[in-house]
Amino acid sequence: MDMLSRLGVSSAHPGGFRATRRLLGQLPASDLRILEVGCGTGRTACYLAKQGYRVTALDQHPLMLEKARKRAAEEGLDGIEWVEGSVTALPFENETFDVVFAESVTLFAGLEPSIREYYRVLKPNGRLLDREMVLHEPMPEETYDEILDYFGIDKIASVDEWMECLRGAGFRCDRPQPEAFMSHEADVDESELQDLDLTTLFDPEVGMGLLKYTQLMLAQEQYFRACDFSAVKA
């Protein structure tokens, strides 16, 4: 998180912002109150606000929120509520939001506690939209353990495990169609490059962190898939 915040990465998830726009295309053009968890530098929150939605954006990293507020100010958006807090202990009342939106957040925060919180803060018939990396097939145990250690998590869930968790929490959810996992985009949006603070690459800690990620993930892409989970609070 420190590395991503210092770099200013705006779309650190499979498929980049193109995948974000596609997933958000499921939303009706109406007056919805949307919570984005893990808002990062605020790109998606600002995009949603421009579409006329009432947006609350949460992140646990102060530097991410600082950059997000700066982005909103530069884009002339003053109606977004920025909140510092944890995905697994959302600082909101029950049944507050029409939509919870997440991308590559739930996996790293903790699948079951995050989904329970999403369910709690959603209104009846509210929707969860979540794009995540899933484990497609078993990988060598040593490599798997190294990846878990790098990300500081205890597992990477399969689609079946996601479905069990969502339905166990009370969501209705059709099984998504997994897509090829790409940990980077060959055709990156120009605006994503403009967001980056490339001077941080001179920091050895950041450079080594990126190198480690490349060595771990690019070599293991065949074991992963990306999925768009669309679930409704029953």
PDB file of C-alpha atoms in Angstrom:
ATOM      1  CA  MET A   1       0.000   0.000   0.000  1.00  0.00           C
ATOM      2  CA  ASP A   2       2.850   2.388   0.792  1.00  0.00           C
ATOM      3  CA  MET A   3       4.431   1.595  -2.573  1.00  0.00           C
ATOM      4  CA  LEU A   4       1.189   2.102  -4.526  1.00  0.00           C
ATOM      5  CA  SER A   5       0.331   5.327  -2.714  1.00  0.00           C
ATOM      6  CA  ARG A   6       3.763   6.829  -3.326  1.00  0.00           C
ATOM      7  CA  LEU A   7       3.641   5.894  -6.998  1.00  0.00           C
ATOM      8  CA  GLY A   8       0.109   7.300  -7.308  1.00  0.00           C
ATOM      9  CA  VAL A   9      -1.257   4.199  -9.045  1.00  0.00           C
ATOM     10  CA  SER A  10      -4.891   4.923  -9.923  1.00  0.00           C
ATOM     11  CA  SER A  11      -6.077   1.545 -11.251  1.00  0.00           C
ATOM     12  CA  ALA A  12      -4.102  -1.213  -9.543  1.00  0.00           C
ATOM     13  CA  HIS A  13      -6.367  -4.080 -10.531  1.00  0.00           C
ATOM     14  CA  PRO A  14      -6.711  -6.538 -13.442  1.00  0.00           C
ATOM     15  CA  GLY A  15      -7.957  -4.793 -16.562  1.00  0.00           C
ATOM     16  CA  GLY A  16      -7.280  -1.256 -15.348  1.00  0.00           C
ATOM     17  CA  PHE A  17      -9.827   1.536 -15.641  1.00  0.00           C
ATOM     18  CA  ARG A  18     -11.414   0.042 -18.753  1.00  0.00           C
ATOM     19  CA  ALA A  19     -12.575  -2.859 -16.603  1.00  0.00           C
ATOM     20  CA  THR A  20     -13.826  -0.349 -14.027  1.00  0.00           C
ATOM     21  CA  ARG A  21     -16.008   1.470 -16.558  1.00  0.00           C
ATOM     22  CA  ARG A  22     -17.388  -1.815 -17.854  1.00  0.00           C
ATOM     23  CA  LEU A  23     -18.355  -3.010 -14.371  1.00  0.00           C
ATOM     24  CA  LEU A  24     -19.934   0.320 -13.468  1.00  0.00           C
ATOM     25  CA  GLY A  25     -21.980   0.115 -16.665  1.00  0.00           C
ATOM     26  CA  GLN A  26     -24.290  -2.256 -14.758  1.00  0.00           C
ATOM     27  CA  LEU A  27     -25.552   0.634 -12.630  1.00  0.00           C
ATOM     28  CA  PRO A  28     -28.756   2.457 -13.524  1.00  0.00           C
ATOM     29  CA  ALA A  29     -28.571   6.178 -14.198  1.00  0.00           C
ATOM     30  CA  SER A  30     -30.378   7.172 -11.009  1.00  0.00           C
ATOM     31  CA  ASP A  31     -29.805   8.922  -7.685  1.00  0.00           C
ATOM     32  CA  LEU A  32     -27.855   6.179  -5.930  1.00  0.00           C
ATOM     33  CA  ARG A  33     -25.696   6.492  -2.833  1.00  0.00           C
ATOM     34  CA  ILE A  34     -22.467   4.602  -3.555  1.00  0.00           C
ATOM     35  CA  LEU A  35     -19.685   3.541  -1.205  1.00  0.00           C
ATOM     36  CA  GLU A  36     -16.343   2.844  -2.848  1.00  0.00           C
ATOM     37  CA  VAL A  37     -14.059   0.872  -0.541  1.00  0.00           C
ATOM     38  CA  GLY A  38     -10.328   1.118  -1.125  1.00  0.00           C
ATOM     39  CA  CYS A  39     -10.746   4.281  -3.193  1.00  0.00           C
ATOM     40  CA  GLY A  40      -7.003   4.825  -3.656  1.00  0.00           C
ATOM     41  CA  THR A  41      -6.176   8.067  -5.443  1.00  0.00           C
ATOM     42  CA  GLY A  42      -9.850   8.759  -6.147  1.00  0.00           C
ATOM     43  CA  ARG A  43     -10.132   8.171  -9.861  1.00  0.00           C
ATOM     44  CA  THR A  44     -13.232   5.980  -9.683  1.00  0.00           C
ATOM     45  CA  ALA A  45     -14.893   8.097  -6.994  1.00  0.00           C
ATOM     46  CA  CYS A  46     -14.485  11.197  -9.168  1.00  0.00           C
ATOM     47  CA  TYR A  47     -15.792   9.314 -12.203  1.00  0.00           C
ATOM     48  CA  LEU A  48     -18.892   8.243 -10.263  1.00  0.00           C
ATOM     49  CA  ALA A  49     -19.497  11.754  -8.955  1.00  0.00           C
ATOM     50  CA  LYS A  50     -19.422  13.102 -12.504  1.00  0.00           C
ATOM     51  CA  GLN A  51     -22.154  10.586 -13.410  1.00  0.00           C
ATOM     52  CA  GLY A  52     -24.407  12.171 -10.785  1.00  0.00           C
ATOM     53  CA  TYR A  53     -24.100   9.577  -8.019  1.00  0.00           C
ATOM     54  CA  ARG A  54     -23.728  10.482  -4.332  1.00  0.00           C
ATOM     55  CA  VAL A  55     -20.303   9.109  -3.472  1.00  0.00           C
ATOM     56  CA  THR A  56     -18.605   8.143  -0.236  1.00  0.00           C
ATOM     57  CA  ALA A  57     -15.013   6.970  -0.737  1.00  0.00           C
ATOM     58  CA  LEU A  58     -13.087   5.074   1.935  1.00  0.00           C
ATOM     59  CA  ASP A  59      -9.420   4.163   2.211  1.00  0.00           C
ATOM     60  CA  GLN A  60      -7.202   3.212   5.135  1.00  0.00           C
ATOM     61  CA  HIS A  61      -4.118   4.956   3.758  1.00  0.00           C
ATOM     62  CA  PRO A  62      -3.808   8.701   4.518  1.00  0.00           C
ATOM     63  CA  LEU A  63      -1.561   9.428   1.517  1.00  0.00           C
ATOM     64  CA  MET A  64      -4.075   7.805  -0.838  1.00  0.00           C
ATOM     65  CA  LEU A  65      -6.831  10.028   0.565  1.00  0.00           C
ATOM     66  CA  GLU A  66      -4.629  13.105   0.315  1.00  0.00           C
ATOM     67  CA  LYS A  67      -4.062  12.423  -3.383  1.00  0.00           C
ATOM     68  CA  ALA A  68      -7.755  11.624  -3.870  1.00  0.00           C
ATOM     69  CA  ARG A  69      -8.866  14.930  -2.342  1.00  0.00           C
ATOM     70  CA  LYS A  70      -6.352  16.773  -4.519  1.00  0.00           C
ATOM     71  CA  ARG A  71      -7.709  15.030  -7.634  1.00  0.00           C
ATOM     72  CA  ALA A  72     -11.283  15.961  -6.723  1.00  0.00           C
ATOM     73  CA  ALA A  73     -10.310  19.596  -6.135  1.00  0.00           C
ATOM     74  CA  GLU A  74      -8.508  19.765  -9.483  1.00  0.00           C
ATOM     75  CA  GLU A  75     -11.608  18.339 -11.194  1.00  0.00           C
ATOM     76  CA  GLY A  76     -13.933  20.784  -9.413  1.00  0.00           C
ATOM     77  CA  LEU A  77     -15.756  18.095  -7.416  1.00  0.00           C
ATOM     78  CA  ASP A  78     -16.664  19.048  -3.864  1.00  0.00           C
ATOM     79  CA  GLY A  79     -19.517  16.645  -3.092  1.00  0.00           C
ATOM     80  CA  ILE A  80     -17.518  13.464  -2.415  1.00  0.00           C
ATOM     81  CA  GLU A  81     -17.287  12.311   1.200  1.00  0.00           C
ATOM     82  CA  TRP A  82     -13.739  11.077   1.903  1.00  0.00           C
ATOM     83  CA  VAL A  83     -13.386   8.722   4.870  1.00  0.00           C
ATOM     84  CA  GLU A  84     -10.331   7.091   6.421  1.00  0.00           C
ATOM     85  CA  GLY A  85     -11.231   3.655   7.740  1.00  0.00           C
ATOM     86  CA  SER A  86     -11.036  -0.113   7.517  1.00  0.00           C
ATOM     87  CA  VAL A  87     -12.944  -2.295   5.046  1.00  0.00           C
ATOM     88  CA  THR A  88     -13.523  -4.892   7.764  1.00  0.00           C
ATOM     89  CA  ALA A  89     -14.964  -2.337  10.237  1.00  0.00           C
ATOM     90  CA  LEU A  90     -16.816   0.184   8.083  1.00  0.00           C
ATOM     91  CA  PRO A  91     -17.629   3.374  10.034  1.00  0.00           C
ATOM     92  CA  PHE A  92     -21.214   3.599   8.741  1.00  0.00           C
ATOM     93  CA  GLU A  93     -24.686   2.741  10.021  1.00  0.00           C
ATOM     94  CA  ASN A  94     -26.572  -0.339   8.846  1.00  0.00           C
ATOM     95  CA  GLU A  95     -28.427  -0.079   5.507  1.00  0.00           C
ATOM     96  CA  THR A  96     -26.792   3.187   4.426  1.00  0.00           C
ATOM     97  CA  PHE A  97     -25.821   2.586   0.779  1.00  0.00           C
ATOM     98  CA  ASP A  98     -27.475   1.481  -2.457  1.00  0.00           C
ATOM     99  CA  VAL A  99     -24.187   0.178  -3.891  1.00  0.00           C
ATOM    100  CA  VAL A 100     -20.833  -0.965  -2.520  1.00  0.00           C
ATOM    101  CA  PHE A 101     -18.056  -0.918  -5.118  1.00  0.00           C
ATOM    102  CA  ALA A 102     -14.666  -2.601  -4.698  1.00  0.00           C
ATOM    103  CA  GLU A 103     -11.725  -3.634  -6.883  1.00  0.00           C
ATOM    104  CA  SER A 104      -8.823  -5.768  -5.695  1.00  0.00           C
ATOM    105  CA  VAL A 105      -9.600  -4.785  -2.116  1.00  0.00           C
ATOM    106  CA  THR A 106     -11.699  -7.553  -0.578  1.00  0.00           C
ATOM    107  CA  LEU A 107      -9.120 -10.264  -1.217  1.00  0.00           C
ATOM    108  CA  PHE A 108      -6.445  -8.317   0.644  1.00  0.00           C
ATOM    109  CA  ALA A 109      -8.632  -7.025   3.469  1.00  0.00           C
ATOM    110  CA  GLY A 110     -10.097 -10.447   4.273  1.00  0.00           C
ATOM    111  CA  LEU A 111     -12.890 -12.102   2.318  1.00  0.00           C
ATOM    112  CA  GLU A 112     -15.397 -13.078   5.006  1.00  0.00           C
ATOM    113  CA  PRO A 113     -15.173 -10.024   7.304  1.00  0.00           C
ATOM    114  CA  SER A 114     -15.273  -7.636   4.333  1.00  0.00           C
ATOM    115  CA  ILE A 115     -18.320  -9.256   2.756  1.00  0.00           C
ATOM    116  CA  ARG A 116     -20.166  -9.256   6.085  1.00  0.00           C
ATOM    117  CA  GLU A 117     -19.535  -5.513   6.349  1.00  0.00           C
ATOM    118  CA  TYR A 118     -20.655  -4.884   2.764  1.00  0.00           C
ATOM    119  CA  TYR A 119     -23.889  -6.724   3.494  1.00  0.00           C
ATOM    120  CA  ARG A 120     -24.443  -4.784   6.710  1.00  0.00           C
ATOM    121  CA  VAL A 121     -24.103  -1.289   5.196  1.00  0.00           C
ATOM    122  CA  LEU A 122     -26.150  -2.060   2.064  1.00  0.00           C
ATOM    123  CA  LYS A 123     -29.841  -1.277   1.929  1.00  0.00           C
ATOM    124  CA  PRO A 124     -32.254  -4.154   1.193  1.00  0.00           C
ATOM    125  CA  ASN A 125     -31.811  -5.100  -2.482  1.00  0.00           C
ATOM    126  CA  GLY A 126     -28.598  -3.075  -2.526  1.00  0.00           C
ATOM    127  CA  ARG A 127     -25.839  -4.260  -4.841  1.00  0.00           C
ATOM    128  CA  LEU A 128     -22.211  -5.225  -4.381  1.00  0.00           C
ATOM    129  CA  LEU A 129     -19.936  -4.864  -7.410  1.00  0.00           C
ATOM    130  CA  ASP A 130     -16.475  -6.294  -6.856  1.00  0.00           C
ATOM    131  CA  ARG A 131     -13.672  -7.082  -9.331  1.00  0.00           C
ATOM    132  CA  GLU A 132     -11.090  -9.428  -7.855  1.00  0.00           C
ATOM    133  CA  MET A 133      -8.286 -11.835  -8.611  1.00  0.00           C
ATOM    134  CA  VAL A 134      -9.231 -15.492  -8.017  1.00  0.00           C
ATOM    135  CA  LEU A 135      -7.199 -18.675  -7.896  1.00  0.00           C
ATOM    136  CA  HIS A 136      -7.948 -20.671 -11.042  1.00  0.00           C
ATOM    137  CA  GLU A 137      -5.875 -23.778 -10.418  1.00  0.00           C
ATOM    138  CA  PRO A 138      -3.403 -24.986  -7.777  1.00  0.00           C
ATOM    139  CA  MET A 139       0.146 -23.699  -8.069  1.00  0.00           C
ATOM    140  CA  PRO A 140       3.392 -25.021  -6.560  1.00  0.00           C
ATOM    141  CA  GLU A 141       3.112 -24.701  -2.786  1.00  0.00           C
ATOM    142  CA  GLU A 142       6.404 -22.851  -2.357  1.00  0.00           C
ATOM    143  CA  THR A 143       5.422 -20.206  -4.924  1.00  0.00           C
ATOM    144  CA  TYR A 144       1.921 -19.874  -3.466  1.00  0.00           C
ATOM    145  CA  ASP A 145       3.332 -19.331   0.030  1.00  0.00           C
ATOM    146  CA  GLU A 146       5.750 -16.707  -1.304  1.00  0.00           C
ATOM    147  CA  ILE A 147       2.905 -14.788  -2.955  1.00  0.00           C
ATOM    148  CA  LEU A 148       0.809 -14.903   0.226  1.00  0.00           C
ATOM    149  CA  ASP A 149       3.764 -13.619   2.213  1.00  0.00           C
ATOM    150  CA  TYR A 150       4.406 -10.788  -0.261  1.00  0.00           C
ATOM    151  CA  PHE A 151       0.803  -9.556  -0.035  1.00  0.00           C
ATOM    152  CA  GLY A 152       0.410 -10.308   3.674  1.00  0.00           C
ATOM    153  CA  ILE A 153      -2.693 -12.473   3.205  1.00  0.00           C
ATOM    154  CA  ASP A 154      -3.592 -16.016   4.230  1.00  0.00           C
ATOM    155  CA  LYS A 155      -5.189 -17.290   0.989  1.00  0.00           C
ATOM    156  CA  ILE A 156      -6.350 -16.464  -2.542  1.00  0.00           C
ATOM    157  CA  ALA A 157      -9.915 -17.686  -2.887  1.00  0.00           C
ATOM    158  CA  SER A 158     -11.307 -19.611  -5.848  1.00  0.00           C
ATOM    159  CA  VAL A 159     -14.594 -18.698  -7.543  1.00  0.00           C
ATOM    160  CA  ASP A 160     -16.318 -21.491  -5.597  1.00  0.00           C
ATOM    161  CA  GLU A 161     -15.019 -20.078  -2.316  1.00  0.00           C
ATOM    162  CA  TRP A 162     -16.189 -16.601  -3.279  1.00  0.00           C
ATOM    163  CA  MET A 163     -19.654 -17.895  -4.138  1.00  0.00           C
ATOM    164  CA  GLU A 164     -19.900 -19.798  -0.853  1.00  0.00           C
ATOM    165  CA  CYS A 165     -18.882 -16.723   1.104  1.00  0.00           C
ATOM    166  CA  LEU A 166     -21.267 -14.359  -0.710  1.00  0.00           C
ATOM    167  CA  ARG A 167     -24.235 -16.664  -0.378  1.00  0.00           C
ATOM    168  CA  GLY A 168     -23.353 -17.473   3.209  1.00  0.00           C
ATOM    169  CA  ALA A 169     -23.499 -13.758   4.040  1.00  0.00           C
ATOM    170  CA  GLY A 170     -26.976 -13.510   2.498  1.00  0.00           C
ATOM    171  CA  PHE A 171     -26.220 -12.245  -1.012  1.00  0.00           C
ATOM    172  CA  ARG A 172     -27.825 -13.496  -4.206  1.00  0.00           C
ATOM    173  CA  CYS A 173     -25.107 -13.879  -6.810  1.00  0.00           C
ATOM    174  CA  ASP A 174     -24.843 -15.608 -10.170  1.00  0.00           C
ATOM    175  CA  ARG A 175     -21.566 -17.359 -10.841  1.00  0.00           C
ATOM    176  CA  PRO A 176     -19.323 -14.994 -12.869  1.00  0.00           C
ATOM    177  CA  GLN A 177     -17.382 -15.959 -15.956  1.00  0.00           C
ATOM    178  CA  PRO A 178     -13.652 -15.814 -15.132  1.00  0.00           C
ATOM    179  CA  GLU A 179     -11.449 -13.810 -17.484  1.00  0.00           C
ATOM    180  CA  ALA A 180      -7.773 -14.111 -18.295  1.00  0.00           C
ATOM    181  CA  PHE A 181      -5.799 -12.453 -15.530  1.00  0.00           C
ATOM    182  CA  MET A 182      -3.490  -9.670 -16.633  1.00  0.00           C
ATOM    183  CA  SER A 183      -1.402  -8.109 -13.904  1.00  0.00           C
ATOM    184  CA  HIS A 184      -0.564  -5.309 -16.322  1.00  0.00           C
ATOM    185  CA  GLU A 185      -2.231  -3.857 -19.406  1.00  0.00           C
ATOM    186  CA  ALA A 186      -0.443  -3.753 -22.727  1.00  0.00           C
ATOM    187  CA  ASP A 187      -2.654  -0.840 -23.794  1.00  0.00           C
ATOM    188  CA  VAL A 188      -2.560   1.401 -20.723  1.00  0.00           C
ATOM    189  CA  ASP A 189      -4.839   4.436 -20.620  1.00  0.00           C
ATOM    190  CA  GLU A 190      -2.709   7.579 -21.093  1.00  0.00           C
ATOM    191  CA  SER A 191      -4.352   9.223 -18.083  1.00  0.00           C
ATOM    192  CA  GLU A 192      -3.163   6.362 -15.867  1.00  0.00           C
ATOM    193  CA  LEU A 193       0.435   7.135 -16.844  1.00  0.00           C
ATOM    194  CA  GLN A 194      -0.093  10.814 -16.082  1.00  0.00           C
ATOM    195  CA  ASP A 195      -1.133   9.908 -12.538  1.00  0.00           C
ATOM    196  CA  LEU A 196       2.160   8.191 -11.734  1.00  0.00           C
ATOM    197  CA  ASP A 197       4.911   9.841  -9.723  1.00  0.00           C
ATOM    198  CA  LEU A 198       7.829   8.208 -11.527  1.00  0.00           C
ATOM    199  CA  THR A 199      10.403   9.945  -9.336  1.00  0.00           C
ATOM    200  CA  THR A 200       9.598   7.381  -6.623  1.00  0.00           C
ATOM    201  CA  LEU A 201      11.205   4.707  -8.793  1.00  0.00           C
ATOM    202  CA  PHE A 202      14.573   6.078  -7.709  1.00  0.00           C
ATOM    203  CA  ASP A 203      13.769   4.906  -4.182  1.00  0.00           C
ATOM    204  CA  PRO A 204      15.423   1.461  -3.822  1.00  0.00           C
ATOM    205  CA  GLU A 205      12.576   0.194  -1.616  1.00  0.00           C
ATOM    206  CA  VAL A 206       9.957   1.038  -4.244  1.00  0.00           C
ATOM    207  CA  GLY A 207      12.075  -0.335  -7.077  1.00  0.00           C
ATOM    208  CA  MET A 208      12.719  -3.610  -5.292  1.00  0.00           C
ATOM    209  CA  GLY A 209       9.039  -3.914  -4.400  1.00  0.00           C
ATOM    210  CA  LEU A 210       8.016  -3.579  -8.032  1.00  0.00           C
ATOM    211  CA  LEU A 211      10.709  -6.004  -9.141  1.00  0.00           C
ATOM    212  CA  LYS A 212       9.509  -8.564  -6.596  1.00  0.00           C
ATOM    213  CA  TYR A 213       5.916  -8.155  -7.781  1.00  0.00           C
ATOM    214  CA  THR A 214       6.984  -8.665 -11.388  1.00  0.00           C
ATOM    215  CA  GLN A 215       8.952 -11.790 -10.558  1.00  0.00           C
ATOM    216  CA  LEU A 216       6.074 -13.273  -8.578  1.00  0.00           C
ATOM    217  CA  MET A 217       2.977 -12.339 -10.558  1.00  0.00           C
ATOM    218  CA  LEU A 218       3.943 -12.073 -14.207  1.00  0.00           C
ATOM    219  CA  ALA A 219       5.440 -15.549 -14.076  1.00  0.00           C
ATOM    220  CA  GLN A 220       2.346 -17.039 -12.423  1.00  0.00           C
ATOM    221  CA  GLU A 221      -0.502 -15.513 -14.421  1.00  0.00           C
ATOM    222  CA  GLN A 222      -1.730 -18.880 -15.691  1.00  0.00           C
ATOM    223  CA  TYR A 223      -2.823 -19.768 -12.151  1.00  0.00           C
ATOM    224  CA  PHE A 224      -5.078 -16.724 -11.755  1.00  0.00           C
ATOM    225  CA  ARG A 225      -8.242 -15.312 -13.264  1.00  0.00           C
ATOM    226  CA  ALA A 226     -10.132 -12.039 -12.808  1.00  0.00           C
ATOM    227  CA  CYS A 227     -13.831 -12.054 -11.927  1.00  0.00           C
ATOM    228  CA  ASP A 228     -16.582  -9.438 -11.727  1.00  0.00           C
ATOM    229  CA  PHE A 229     -18.850 -10.378  -8.825  1.00  0.00           C
ATOM    230  CA  SER A 230     -22.300  -8.773  -8.924  1.00  0.00           C
ATOM    231  CA  ALA A 231     -24.336  -9.605  -5.822  1.00  0.00           C
ATOM    232  CA  VAL A 232     -27.647  -8.372  -4.404  1.00  0.00           C
ATOM    233  CA  LYS A 233     -28.534  -8.134  -0.713  1.00  0.00           C
ATOM    234  CA  ALA A 234     -31.418 -10.575  -0.341  1.00  0.00           C
TER     235      ALA A 234
END
